[in-house]
Amino acid sequence: MGFFEKLGRGLAKTRDAIFGSIGELENADRIDEETYEELLEQLILADTGAQVAEELVDQLRERVKRDRLKTGAEALAALKELLVEMLTAERPFDPQGKPAVILVIGVNGVGKTTSIGKLAQLYAAQGKKVLLAAGDTFRAAAAEQLGVWAQRAGVPLVRHDEGSDPASVIYDAVSSAIARGCDLVICDTAGRLHNKKSLMDELSKISRVAAKAGAEGDVETLLVLDAVTGQNAIQQAAQFIDAASATGIILTKLDGTAKGGSVISIKARLGLPVRFVGVGEGIDDLMPFDPQGFVDALFLKEQG
Ligand SMILES: Nc1nc2c(ncn2[C@@H]2O[C@H](COP(=O)(O)OP(=O)(O)O)[C@@H](O)[C@H]2O)c(=O)[nH]1
Ligand SMILES: [Mg+2]
């Protein structure tokens, strides 16, 4: 399956429920107040969030006026352009230096460990030497689960015993990566501890250690959000972003929801770009986030 096809399939629910009908705009021979109202409603239904949906519709209104757009097809093209602009990050995601570190954080069950397995596969396929760090020491099963992914992706894993200090796991992983000449260390973290304060403390400690462990490359911290929980996930995100200085988002389980519109509000609401999207449970089901490709896939017409 091609890249675009897979993304299209992952977005099928959102597209069928919502963006398919926004796509109908293409056939409208004029744009009026009703057009805007309907668009607003559809965007909100797709979990774009009311505020962002209103902003988008207002911007579209302006653009229609400015460029004297007449037909629905012209308005749709303008809407897509606005979406791409809104989703585009200021800089690409391309951790440089050796080794670079990617910390993966987020609440339990959102898909951290799975996404790390997929990231390992993705970067190994690009010829990078990857090492995984089992920083979720809260449960023994977590390191075992990561070990299975490490094996599948064919990359080494650094783990300690259950209950040990995750910051020391990360430290060892970075040292080991330096000794082995690895390009990239990807670190798992716990999503739940005895209480929220200790989790946030732990995450900020891990984040400091990653920067100090001797890694000369970039340190990126990706917060994983589950698309199924949509706007709720966005509300919960702030604490994590502060605790670990997150730099980007992985949005998982887009295949399981019609509320994929939440992607659109993430950057506007959280100030962080989406870097990857998860579209299934398999090792190849994580795609680097490309705004143009994403918007095209959202409005993709059924073939045949
Ligand atoms: N459908 C779907 N399931 C996913 C995706 N990412 C993760 N999952 C599933 O979500 C569940 C929790 O994942 P896990 O990586 O253990 O979450 P963690 O607790 O954050 O580490 C597992 O059953 C995964 O297979 C995705 O993109 N799509
Ligand atoms: Mg996990």
Coordinates of C-alpha atoms and ligand atoms in Angstrom, one line a residue:
M1 CA 0.0 0.0 0.0
G2 CA 1.3 3.4 -0.9
F3 CA 2.0 6.2 1.6
F4 CA -0.9 8.3 0.5
E5 CA -3.3 5.4 0.2
K6 CA -2.5 4.3 3.8
L7 CA -3.1 7.8 5.1
G8 CA -6.3 8.0 3.1
R9 CA -7.5 4.7 4.6
G10 CA -6.5 5.9 8.1
L11 CA -8.6 9.0 7.7
A12 CA -11.6 7.2 6.1
K13 CA -13.9 7.6 9.1
T14 CA -13.3 11.3 9.5
R15 CA -13.5 11.8 5.7
D16 CA -16.7 9.8 5.3
A17 CA -18.4 11.5 8.3
I18 CA -17.5 15.1 7.7
F19 CA -15.0 16.1 5.1
G20 CA -16.7 14.2 2.4
S21 CA -19.7 16.6 2.8
I22 CA -17.5 19.6 3.0
G23 CA -16.1 18.4 -0.3
E24 CA -19.6 18.7 -1.8
L25 CA -18.8 22.4 -1.7
E26 CA -17.0 21.7 -5.0
N27 CA -20.3 21.4 -6.8
A28 CA -21.9 24.5 -5.4
D29 CA -22.3 27.3 -8.0
R30 CA -22.3 30.1 -5.5
I31 CA -21.2 30.8 -1.9
D32 CA -23.6 32.4 0.5
E33 CA -24.2 32.7 4.2
E34 CA -25.7 29.2 4.3
T35 CA -22.5 27.8 2.9
Y36 CA -20.5 29.3 5.8
E37 CA -22.9 28.1 8.4
E38 CA -22.9 24.6 7.1
L39 CA -19.1 24.6 6.9
L40 CA -18.9 25.8 10.5
E41 CA -21.2 23.1 11.6
Q42 CA -19.3 20.4 9.8
L43 CA -15.9 21.5 11.1
I44 CA -17.2 21.5 14.7
L45 CA -18.7 18.0 14.2
A46 CA -15.3 16.8 13.0
D47 CA -13.9 18.0 16.4
T48 CA -12.0 20.9 15.1
G49 CA -13.1 22.9 18.2
A50 CA -15.5 25.7 18.0
Q51 CA -13.0 28.5 18.3
V52 CA -10.7 27.2 15.6
A53 CA -13.7 26.4 13.3
E54 CA -14.9 30.0 13.6
E55 CA -11.4 31.3 12.9
L56 CA -11.2 29.2 9.8
V57 CA -14.6 30.2 8.5
D58 CA -13.8 33.9 9.1
Q59 CA -10.5 33.6 7.3
L60 CA -12.3 31.8 4.4
R61 CA -14.9 34.6 4.3
E62 CA -12.0 37.2 4.0
R63 CA -10.3 35.2 1.3
V64 CA -13.4 34.8 -0.7
K65 CA -13.9 38.5 -0.6
R66 CA -10.3 39.4 -1.2
D67 CA -9.9 37.1 -4.2
R68 CA -13.4 37.6 -5.5
L69 CA -14.1 33.9 -5.4
K70 CA -17.4 32.9 -6.9
T71 CA -17.9 29.2 -7.0
G72 CA -17.9 26.5 -4.4
A73 CA -14.9 24.9 -6.1
E74 CA -12.9 28.1 -5.6
A75 CA -13.9 28.3 -2.0
L76 CA -13.0 24.7 -1.4
A77 CA -9.5 25.3 -2.9
A78 CA -9.1 28.4 -0.6
L79 CA -10.2 26.4 2.4
K80 CA -7.6 23.7 1.7
E81 CA -5.0 26.4 1.4
L82 CA -5.9 27.9 4.7
L83 CA -5.8 24.4 6.3
V84 CA -2.4 23.7 5.0
E85 CA -1.1 27.1 6.2
M86 CA -2.6 26.5 9.6
L87 CA -1.0 23.1 9.9
T88 CA 2.5 23.9 8.6
A89 CA 5.2 23.9 11.2
E90 CA 7.8 26.7 11.4
R91 CA 10.6 24.1 11.0
P92 CA 10.6 20.5 9.8
F93 CA 11.0 17.6 12.2
D94 CA 14.5 16.3 11.5
P95 CA 16.5 15.7 14.7
Q96 CA 20.2 16.4 13.9
G97 CA 23.4 15.6 15.6
K98 CA 24.7 12.4 17.1
P99 CA 23.0 11.0 19.0
A100 CA 19.7 12.9 18.8
V101 CA 17.1 12.0 21.4
I102 CA 13.4 11.7 21.1
L103 CA 11.5 11.5 24.4
V104 CA 7.9 10.2 24.1
I105 CA 5.5 11.3 26.8
G106 CA 1.7 11.1 27.4
V107 CA -1.0 9.5 29.5
N108 CA -1.5 5.7 29.7
G109 CA -2.9 3.9 26.8
V110 CA -2.6 6.7 24.2
G111 CA 0.0 4.7 22.2
K112 CA 3.4 5.8 23.3
T113 CA 5.1 2.4 23.3
T114 CA 3.5 1.4 20.0
S115 CA 4.5 4.7 18.4
I116 CA 8.1 4.2 19.5
G117 CA 8.1 0.8 17.8
K118 CA 6.9 2.4 14.7
L119 CA 9.4 5.3 14.9
A120 CA 12.2 2.8 15.3
Q121 CA 11.1 1.0 12.2
L122 CA 10.7 4.3 10.3
Y123 CA 14.2 5.6 11.1
A124 CA 15.9 2.2 10.8
A125 CA 14.4 2.0 7.3
Q126 CA 16.1 5.4 6.6
G127 CA 19.4 3.9 7.5
K128 CA 19.7 5.4 10.9
K129 CA 21.1 3.5 13.9
V130 CA 18.4 3.6 16.5
L131 CA 18.4 2.5 20.2
L132 CA 15.3 2.3 22.4
A133 CA 15.2 3.2 26.1
A134 CA 12.6 1.6 28.4
G135 CA 11.9 4.7 30.5
D136 CA 8.5 3.4 31.7
T137 CA 9.9 1.5 34.7
F138 CA 6.5 1.7 36.6
R139 CA 5.4 -1.7 35.2
A140 CA 7.7 -4.6 34.2
A141 CA 5.3 -5.3 31.3
A142 CA 6.1 -1.9 29.8
A143 CA 9.8 -2.8 29.1
E144 CA 8.8 -6.2 27.8
Q145 CA 6.3 -4.6 25.4
L146 CA 9.0 -2.2 24.2
G147 CA 11.4 -5.2 23.9
V148 CA 9.0 -6.9 21.4
W149 CA 8.9 -3.7 19.3
A150 CA 12.7 -3.4 19.5
Q151 CA 13.0 -7.0 18.1
R152 CA 10.5 -6.3 15.3
A153 CA 12.3 -3.2 14.3
G154 CA 15.7 -4.9 14.7
V155 CA 17.1 -2.3 17.1
P156 CA 18.8 -2.6 20.5
L157 CA 17.0 -1.8 23.8
V158 CA 18.3 -0.5 27.1
R159 CA 16.2 -1.4 30.1
H160 CA 16.6 -1.6 33.9
D161 CA 14.6 -3.4 36.5
E162 CA 11.0 -2.5 37.4
G163 CA 10.8 0.4 39.8
S164 CA 14.3 1.8 39.0
D165 CA 14.9 5.5 38.2
P166 CA 13.8 6.2 34.6
A167 CA 16.3 9.1 34.4
S168 CA 19.1 6.6 34.9
V169 CA 17.7 4.4 32.1
I170 CA 17.8 7.4 29.8
Y171 CA 21.3 8.3 30.9
D172 CA 22.5 4.7 30.3
A173 CA 20.8 4.6 27.0
V174 CA 22.5 7.8 25.8
S175 CA 25.9 6.5 27.0
S176 CA 25.3 3.2 25.2
A177 CA 24.2 5.0 22.1
I178 CA 27.4 7.1 22.1
A179 CA 29.5 3.9 22.6
R180 CA 27.7 2.1 19.8
G181 CA 27.7 5.0 17.4
C182 CA 23.9 5.2 17.3
D183 CA 22.2 8.2 15.6
L184 CA 19.0 8.2 17.5
V185 CA 17.8 7.3 21.0
I186 CA 14.0 7.0 21.4
C187 CA 12.8 6.9 25.0
D188 CA 9.6 5.5 26.4
T189 CA 8.2 7.0 29.6
A190 CA 5.5 6.2 32.1
G191 CA 2.0 7.6 31.6
R192 CA 0.9 7.0 35.2
L193 CA 2.6 7.0 38.6
H194 CA 1.3 7.1 42.1
N195 CA 0.1 10.6 41.6
K196 CA 0.2 13.3 39.0
K197 CA 2.8 15.4 40.7
S198 CA 5.3 12.6 40.8
L199 CA 4.7 11.9 37.2
M200 CA 5.2 15.5 36.2
D201 CA 8.4 15.7 38.4
E202 CA 9.7 12.5 36.8
L203 CA 9.1 13.8 33.3
S204 CA 10.9 17.0 33.9
K205 CA 13.8 15.2 35.4
I206 CA 14.0 12.8 32.5
S207 CA 13.9 15.7 30.1
R208 CA 16.8 17.4 31.9
V209 CA 18.8 14.2 32.0
A210 CA 18.3 13.6 28.3
A211 CA 19.8 17.0 27.6
K212 CA 22.7 16.5 29.9
A213 CA 23.6 12.9 29.3
G214 CA 26.2 13.8 26.7
A215 CA 23.9 13.6 23.6
E216 CA 25.3 16.1 21.2
G217 CA 22.3 16.0 19.0
D218 CA 18.9 17.6 19.2
V219 CA 16.4 16.6 21.9
E220 CA 12.8 16.5 20.8
T221 CA 10.0 15.7 23.2
L222 CA 6.9 14.4 21.5
L223 CA 3.6 14.3 23.4
V224 CA 1.3 11.5 22.3
L225 CA -2.4 12.3 22.1
D226 CA -5.2 9.9 21.2
A227 CA -7.4 11.2 18.4
V228 CA -10.4 9.2 19.7
T229 CA -10.5 11.5 22.7
G230 CA -10.2 14.6 20.5
Q231 CA -10.7 17.9 22.2
N232 CA -10.5 16.3 25.6
A233 CA -7.0 15.2 24.9
I234 CA -6.1 18.7 24.0
Q235 CA -7.3 20.0 27.3
Q236 CA -5.3 17.5 29.2
A237 CA -2.1 18.2 27.2
A238 CA -1.0 21.5 28.8
Q239 CA 0.5 19.9 32.0
F240 CA 2.6 17.5 30.0
I241 CA 3.8 20.2 27.7
D242 CA 4.9 22.3 30.6
A243 CA 6.5 19.5 32.6
A244 CA 8.7 18.1 29.9
S245 CA 9.0 21.1 27.5
A246 CA 7.3 19.2 24.7
T247 CA 8.3 20.2 21.2
G248 CA 5.7 18.4 19.1
I249 CA 2.7 16.0 19.0
I250 CA 2.1 12.4 17.8
L251 CA -1.6 12.0 17.2
T252 CA -2.5 8.3 17.3
K253 CA -5.6 6.2 16.4
L254 CA -6.8 8.5 13.6
D255 CA -8.0 5.3 12.0
G256 CA -10.4 4.7 14.9
T257 CA -12.3 8.0 14.8
A258 CA -14.4 10.3 12.8
K259 CA -13.1 13.2 14.8
G260 CA -9.8 13.6 13.0
G261 CA -10.5 17.3 12.8
S262 CA -8.8 17.6 16.1
V263 CA -5.5 17.6 14.2
I264 CA -6.5 21.0 12.9
S265 CA -6.9 22.6 16.3
I266 CA -3.8 21.1 17.9
K267 CA -1.3 23.6 16.6
A268 CA -3.7 26.5 17.1
R269 CA -4.6 25.5 20.7
L270 CA -1.4 24.0 22.0
G271 CA 1.2 25.9 19.9
L272 CA 2.9 22.7 19.0
P273 CA 3.1 21.1 15.5
V274 CA 1.8 17.6 14.8
R275 CA 4.9 15.6 13.8
F276 CA 3.5 12.1 13.2
V277 CA 0.0 10.5 12.9
G278 CA -0.9 6.9 13.8
V279 CA -3.3 5.2 11.5
G280 CA -3.3 1.6 12.7
E281 CA -1.7 -0.9 15.1
G282 CA 0.9 -2.3 12.7
I283 CA 4.6 -1.3 12.6
D284 CA 4.2 0.7 9.4
D285 CA 1.2 2.6 10.5
L286 CA 2.9 5.8 11.6
M287 CA 3.2 8.6 9.1
P288 CA 5.4 11.7 9.3
F289 CA 2.9 14.5 9.3
D290 CA 2.7 16.4 6.0
P291 CA 0.1 19.2 6.0
Q292 CA -0.5 19.1 2.2
G293 CA -0.8 15.3 2.1
F294 CA -3.0 15.3 5.1
V295 CA -5.4 17.9 3.7
D296 CA -5.5 16.1 0.3
A297 CA -6.2 12.8 2.1
L298 CA -9.0 14.4 4.1
F299 CA -10.8 15.5 0.9
L300 CA -9.9 12.5 -1.2
K301 CA -12.7 11.2 -3.3
E302 CA -13.6 7.5 -3.3
Q303 CA -12.0 5.9 -6.4
G304 CA -14.3 4.2 -8.9
Ligands
LIG1 N1 -6.0 1.7 15.9 C1 -4.9 2.1 16.4 N2 -4.5 1.7 17.6 C2 -3.3 2.2 18.1 C3 -2.6 3.2 17.5 N3 -1.5 3.5 18.3 C4 -1.6 2.7 19.3 N4 -2.7 1.9 19.3 C5 -3.2 0.9 20.3 O1 -3.4 1.5 21.5 C6 -3.1 0.6 22.6 C7 -2.2 1.3 23.7 O2 -1.0 1.4 23.1 P1 0.4 1.6 23.9 O3 1.5 1.8 23.0 O4 0.5 0.4 24.8 O5 0.1 2.9 24.8 P2 0.9 3.5 26.0 O6 0.3 3.1 27.3 O7 0.8 5.0 25.8 O8 2.3 3.1 25.8 C8 -2.6 -0.6 22.0 O9 -3.6 -1.6 21.9 C9 -2.1 -0.2 20.6 O10 -2.2 -1.2 19.6 C10 -3.1 3.7 16.2 O11 -2.5 4.6 15.6 N5 -4.2 3.1 15.7
MG2 MG 3.6 2.1 27.2

